[in-house]
Amino acid sequence: MVQRRSQTFFQQIILGTLASTILQLSIPLTSLSQINAPLGVIRDSEQTTEWNSIEQRLKASRIPYQTLDLNNIKSPADLQGIRILFLPNLTVIKTEQAKVLQEWAKQGGQVIASGPVGEKSTPLVRQLLRSILGSYWAFPLTVPAKPQIAKNRCRTKDPICASLTTWGPIQVNANPVDGGVLIPTTLESYTAGIWEASGSSPAVITTQKATYLGWRWGNQSSAEVDIAWLQAAVSRHGLAGNPTTPIATATVPPPTAIRPAPIAPTTANRPAPIAPTTTTRPAPIAPAIATRLAPIAPTAASRPAPIAPTTANRPAPIAPTTATR
């Protein structure tokens, strides 16, 4: 009986170990597939001159990307395989294209935008973009300024606020850029960057699924600022940003490295069947003799002796005398 229970116990241990091993192996495979997904960069066919500068800046950033023509985006299926989209300075977006972006974002897509996105589009398109980005371009700065990390922006102990506002790069000698003031549109929008010497106006606003850089990326801005903030943004969204470190080398740990030895846990966890029974069995004779009380025989000393009446306490009868006649 004990041997059968021990076999069942060991089978449960082995099954649990195999299940945890399979789970650990599946997690790196999922993470690896996400890392290998390229950054989708949407290109407007009408911004030929500006696109050359954007493309050179993208190559300098060493971020793996895939170019998508804006006019070819007609359904969410056209964005299949893309997890993160970059909208660099797209001022004109059609209503159908904005609806496709909104539907794709609802399915889990994440967006990085820069510049006055949708500035020359219809009011409906601008409203759709605000729902996707969680903010909008309000007005340009009067003078160039430096975007810097927004420190101590979380007034309460909000873990979401901390994760969305502390990811920006630290740049000491960055050049100023021509930017604009961004305005958040939802309670889930957080300021991750501010304009230096500009009244701490929002320069970068983030949500859990979007990042908005408040300057024209790759065109009139500083190369150091562009590259540093884009690399930080794609890293925040879970995308590797430096292909000089080969992504394919992120191999999955071999099963033998995480498989426990099958003999050690079985011998260590096998209980001794005899020791508990002999040590916990009480002696049957000693407690019975120790707890038996000897009967106490009543003695005559404890019985009160009856008190016999004495004549001394009885008054003597008075006999009548003849003297009183």
Coordinates of C-alpha atoms in Angstrom, one line a residue:
M1 CA 0.0 0.0 0.0
V2 CA 2.8 2.4 0.9
Q3 CA 4.7 1.5 -2.2
R4 CA 1.7 2.2 -4.4
R5 CA 1.2 5.6 -2.8
S6 CA 4.9 6.4 -3.3
Q7 CA 4.7 5.6 -7.0
T8 CA 1.6 7.8 -7.4
F9 CA 3.4 10.7 -5.6
F10 CA 6.5 10.3 -7.8
Q11 CA 4.4 10.3 -10.9
Q12 CA 2.8 13.6 -9.9
I13 CA 6.2 15.1 -9.3
I14 CA 7.5 14.0 -12.7
L15 CA 4.3 15.3 -14.5
G16 CA 4.6 18.6 -12.8
T17 CA 8.2 19.0 -13.7
L18 CA 7.5 18.2 -17.4
A19 CA 4.6 20.7 -17.4
S20 CA 6.8 23.5 -16.0
T21 CA 9.6 22.6 -18.4
I22 CA 7.2 22.9 -21.4
L23 CA 5.9 26.2 -20.1
Q24 CA 9.4 27.6 -19.7
L25 CA 10.3 26.6 -23.2
S26 CA 7.2 28.1 -24.8
I27 CA 7.8 31.6 -23.2
P28 CA 11.2 32.3 -24.9
L29 CA 9.8 31.2 -28.2
T30 CA 6.9 33.7 -27.9
S31 CA 9.3 36.5 -26.9
L32 CA 11.7 35.6 -29.8
S33 CA 8.9 35.9 -32.3
Q34 CA 7.9 39.3 -31.0
I35 CA 11.5 40.6 -31.1
N36 CA 11.9 39.5 -34.7
A37 CA 8.8 41.4 -35.8
P38 CA 10.0 44.5 -37.8
L39 CA 8.8 48.0 -37.2
G40 CA 6.2 49.0 -39.8
V41 CA 6.9 52.5 -41.2
I42 CA 4.1 54.1 -43.2
R43 CA 5.2 56.1 -46.1
D44 CA 3.2 58.8 -47.9
S45 CA 4.0 58.7 -51.6
E46 CA 3.6 62.5 -51.8
Q47 CA 6.4 63.2 -49.3
T48 CA 9.2 62.2 -51.5
T49 CA 11.7 64.8 -50.4
E50 CA 11.0 64.4 -46.7
W51 CA 11.0 60.6 -47.0
N52 CA 14.7 60.5 -48.1
S53 CA 15.7 62.2 -44.9
I54 CA 13.4 59.9 -42.9
E55 CA 14.9 56.8 -44.5
Q56 CA 18.5 57.8 -43.9
R57 CA 17.6 58.5 -40.2
L58 CA 15.9 55.1 -39.9
K59 CA 19.0 53.3 -41.3
A60 CA 21.2 55.3 -38.9
S61 CA 19.0 54.2 -36.0
R62 CA 19.8 50.5 -36.7
I63 CA 16.1 49.5 -36.1
P64 CA 14.8 46.7 -38.4
Y65 CA 11.9 48.2 -40.3
Q66 CA 9.5 47.5 -43.1
T67 CA 8.1 50.2 -45.4
L68 CA 4.4 50.3 -46.0
D69 CA 2.7 52.5 -48.6
L70 CA -0.1 54.5 -47.1
N71 CA -2.2 54.2 -50.2
N72 CA -2.0 50.4 -50.0
I73 CA -3.5 50.2 -46.5
K74 CA -7.2 49.4 -47.2
S75 CA -8.0 46.8 -44.5
P76 CA -6.4 45.4 -41.3
A77 CA -5.3 42.4 -43.3
D78 CA -2.8 44.7 -45.1
L79 CA -1.0 45.2 -41.7
Q80 CA -0.8 41.5 -40.9
G81 CA 2.5 40.6 -39.2
I82 CA 3.1 44.1 -38.1
R83 CA 2.8 44.7 -34.3
I84 CA 4.1 48.3 -34.2
L85 CA 3.5 51.1 -36.7
F86 CA 5.5 54.3 -37.1
L87 CA 3.7 57.3 -38.6
P88 CA 6.4 59.9 -39.3
N89 CA 5.0 63.3 -40.0
L90 CA 1.9 62.1 -41.9
T91 CA -0.2 65.3 -42.2
V92 CA -2.7 63.9 -44.7
I93 CA -4.6 60.7 -43.9
K94 CA -7.9 59.7 -45.5
T95 CA -10.9 58.6 -43.5
E96 CA -10.8 55.0 -44.7
Q97 CA -7.1 54.8 -43.8
A98 CA -7.8 56.2 -40.3
K99 CA -10.6 53.7 -39.7
V100 CA -8.3 50.8 -40.7
L101 CA -5.6 52.1 -38.3
Q102 CA -8.2 52.3 -35.5
E103 CA -9.5 48.8 -36.2
W104 CA -5.9 47.4 -36.3
A105 CA -5.1 49.2 -33.0
K106 CA -8.2 47.6 -31.4
Q107 CA -6.8 44.2 -32.4
G108 CA -3.7 44.9 -30.3
G109 CA -1.5 47.0 -32.7
Q110 CA 0.7 49.7 -31.2
V111 CA 1.5 53.1 -32.8
I112 CA 4.4 55.5 -32.7
A113 CA 3.8 58.9 -34.3
S114 CA 5.7 62.1 -34.8
G115 CA 5.1 65.6 -36.1
P116 CA 1.7 67.2 -36.8
V117 CA -0.1 63.9 -37.7
G118 CA -3.4 64.5 -39.5
E119 CA -3.0 68.3 -39.4
K120 CA -4.3 68.7 -42.9
S121 CA -6.9 66.0 -42.7
T122 CA -10.7 66.2 -42.0
P123 CA -12.1 66.7 -38.5
L124 CA -13.2 63.1 -38.4
V125 CA -9.8 61.8 -39.2
R126 CA -8.3 64.0 -36.5
Q127 CA -10.8 62.7 -34.0
L128 CA -9.9 59.1 -35.0
L129 CA -6.2 59.8 -34.6
R130 CA -6.8 61.3 -31.1
S131 CA -8.5 58.1 -30.0
I132 CA -5.5 56.1 -31.3
L133 CA -2.7 58.3 -30.0
G134 CA -4.3 59.6 -26.9
S135 CA -3.2 63.1 -27.7
Y136 CA -2.9 65.6 -30.6
W137 CA -0.6 68.3 -32.0
A138 CA -1.9 71.6 -30.6
F139 CA 0.5 74.3 -32.0
P140 CA 4.2 74.7 -32.9
L141 CA 6.8 76.2 -30.6
T142 CA 7.9 79.7 -31.3
V143 CA 11.6 78.8 -30.8
P144 CA 13.4 75.4 -31.0
A145 CA 13.8 73.5 -27.7
K146 CA 15.2 70.3 -26.3
P147 CA 12.9 67.4 -25.4
Q148 CA 13.7 66.0 -22.0
I149 CA 12.4 63.3 -19.7
A150 CA 9.5 64.4 -17.6
K151 CA 10.6 63.7 -14.0
N152 CA 8.3 63.4 -11.0
R153 CA 5.2 63.6 -13.0
C154 CA 3.4 60.8 -11.0
R155 CA 1.6 62.4 -8.1
T156 CA 0.4 59.1 -6.7
K157 CA 1.9 55.6 -6.5
D158 CA 0.5 54.6 -9.9
P159 CA 2.6 51.8 -11.4
I160 CA 1.2 52.5 -14.9
C161 CA 2.3 56.2 -14.7
A162 CA 5.8 55.1 -13.7
S163 CA 6.2 52.7 -16.5
L164 CA 4.9 55.2 -19.1
T165 CA 7.0 58.2 -18.0
T166 CA 10.4 56.8 -17.2
W167 CA 11.5 55.2 -20.4
G168 CA 12.9 58.2 -22.3
P169 CA 16.6 58.7 -23.1
I170 CA 18.9 60.9 -21.0
Q171 CA 20.6 63.4 -23.3
V172 CA 22.8 66.1 -21.8
N173 CA 24.2 67.8 -24.9
A174 CA 21.2 67.3 -27.3
N175 CA 20.5 70.0 -29.9
P176 CA 17.2 71.8 -29.9
V177 CA 14.5 70.8 -32.4
D178 CA 11.5 72.5 -34.0
G179 CA 8.6 70.9 -32.2
G180 CA 5.1 71.5 -31.0
V181 CA 3.0 71.3 -27.9
L182 CA 1.0 68.1 -27.5
I183 CA -2.3 67.9 -25.6
P184 CA -3.5 64.7 -24.0
T185 CA -7.1 63.6 -24.7
T186 CA -7.7 60.7 -22.2
L187 CA -7.1 60.0 -18.5
E188 CA -4.8 57.2 -19.7
S189 CA -2.4 59.6 -21.4
Y190 CA 0.8 60.5 -19.6
T191 CA 3.6 63.1 -20.3
A192 CA 6.8 61.3 -20.9
G193 CA 8.8 64.2 -22.2
I194 CA 8.7 68.0 -21.8
W195 CA 10.2 70.9 -23.7
E196 CA 13.1 72.5 -21.9
A197 CA 12.8 76.3 -21.2
S198 CA 9.3 76.2 -22.6
G199 CA 7.2 76.1 -19.5
S200 CA 7.4 72.3 -19.2
S201 CA 5.0 71.9 -22.1
P202 CA 4.4 68.3 -23.2
A203 CA 6.8 67.1 -25.8
V204 CA 6.2 63.4 -25.7
I205 CA 2.9 61.8 -24.6
T206 CA 2.3 58.1 -24.1
T207 CA -0.4 55.6 -23.5
Q208 CA -0.2 51.9 -23.1
K209 CA -0.4 51.4 -26.8
A210 CA 0.8 54.6 -28.3
T211 CA 3.8 57.0 -28.2
Y212 CA 3.6 60.5 -29.7
L213 CA 6.9 62.4 -30.4
G214 CA 6.1 66.1 -30.7
W215 CA 8.5 67.1 -33.5
R216 CA 9.1 66.3 -37.2
W217 CA 11.2 63.2 -37.0
G218 CA 14.0 62.8 -39.5
N219 CA 13.4 66.1 -41.2
Q220 CA 14.4 69.4 -39.4
S221 CA 15.3 67.8 -36.1
S222 CA 18.6 66.7 -34.6
A223 CA 19.8 63.2 -35.6
E224 CA 20.8 62.4 -32.0
V225 CA 17.4 63.4 -30.6
D226 CA 15.6 61.4 -33.3
I227 CA 17.6 58.2 -32.9
A228 CA 17.7 58.2 -29.1
W229 CA 13.9 58.8 -28.7
L230 CA 12.9 56.3 -31.4
Q231 CA 15.1 53.6 -30.1
A232 CA 13.7 54.2 -26.6
A233 CA 10.1 54.2 -28.0
V234 CA 10.5 50.9 -29.8
S235 CA 12.2 49.3 -26.8
R236 CA 9.3 50.5 -24.6
H237 CA 6.9 48.8 -27.0
G238 CA 8.9 45.5 -26.8
L239 CA 10.8 45.7 -30.1
A240 CA 14.6 45.2 -30.3
G241 CA 16.3 48.3 -31.7
N242 CA 19.9 47.3 -32.4
P243 CA 20.4 44.7 -35.1
T244 CA 24.2 44.8 -34.6
T245 CA 23.5 42.4 -31.7
P246 CA 22.1 39.5 -33.8
I247 CA 18.5 38.7 -32.8
A248 CA 18.9 35.1 -34.0
T249 CA 21.5 34.5 -31.3
A250 CA 18.7 34.7 -28.6
T251 CA 18.5 30.9 -28.4
V252 CA 16.1 29.0 -26.2
P253 CA 17.8 27.3 -23.3
P254 CA 18.2 23.5 -23.9
P255 CA 15.9 21.2 -22.0
T256 CA 18.8 19.4 -20.3
A257 CA 19.8 22.6 -18.6
I258 CA 16.5 23.0 -16.8
R259 CA 15.5 19.4 -16.4
P260 CA 16.0 18.3 -12.8
A261 CA 17.8 15.1 -11.9
P262 CA 15.1 12.3 -11.6
I263 CA 16.9 10.5 -8.7
A264 CA 17.6 13.2 -6.2
P265 CA 14.0 14.4 -5.5
T266 CA 12.7 10.8 -5.3
T267 CA 15.2 9.7 -2.6
A268 CA 14.9 12.9 -0.7
N269 CA 11.1 13.0 -0.7
R270 CA 10.6 9.2 0.1
P271 CA 9.3 8.9 3.7
A272 CA 10.5 6.1 5.9
P273 CA 7.4 3.9 6.5
I274 CA 8.6 2.3 9.8
A275 CA 10.1 5.2 11.9
P276 CA 6.9 7.2 12.3
T277 CA 4.9 4.2 13.6
T278 CA 7.4 3.1 16.2
T279 CA 8.1 6.5 17.6
T280 CA 4.6 7.7 17.9
R281 CA 3.1 4.5 19.5
P282 CA 2.7 5.0 23.3
A283 CA 3.6 2.4 25.8
P284 CA 0.3 0.7 26.9
I285 CA 1.3 -0.3 30.5
A286 CA 3.1 2.7 32.0
P287 CA 0.2 5.2 31.7
A288 CA -2.3 2.8 33.2
I289 CA -0.3 2.1 36.3
A290 CA 0.7 5.8 36.8
T291 CA -2.8 7.1 36.6
R292 CA -4.5 4.4 38.8
L293 CA -5.3 5.8 42.3
A294 CA -5.4 3.6 45.4
P295 CA -8.8 3.5 47.1
I296 CA -8.9 5.4 50.3
A297 CA -10.5 3.4 53.1
P298 CA -12.7 5.4 55.5
T299 CA -11.3 5.6 59.0
A300 CA -13.0 5.9 62.3
A301 CA -11.3 9.1 62.9
S302 CA -13.2 10.8 60.3
R303 CA -16.6 9.7 61.8
P304 CA -17.8 12.2 64.4
A305 CA -18.5 10.6 67.8
P306 CA -22.0 11.0 69.1
I307 CA -22.3 13.2 72.1
A308 CA -24.0 11.5 75.0
P309 CA -26.2 13.7 77.2
T310 CA -24.8 14.1 80.6
T311 CA -26.6 14.5 83.9
A312 CA -24.8 17.6 84.6
N313 CA -26.8 19.5 82.1
R314 CA -30.1 18.2 83.3
P315 CA -31.7 20.5 85.9
A316 CA -32.7 18.8 89.2
P317 CA -36.5 18.7 89.9
I318 CA -37.5 20.9 92.8
A319 CA -39.5 18.9 95.4
P320 CA -42.4 20.7 97.0
T321 CA -41.8 21.5 100.7
T322 CA -44.2 21.7 103.7
A323 CA -43.0 25.1 104.7
T324 CA -45.2 26.9 102.4
R325 CA -48.4 25.6 103.8

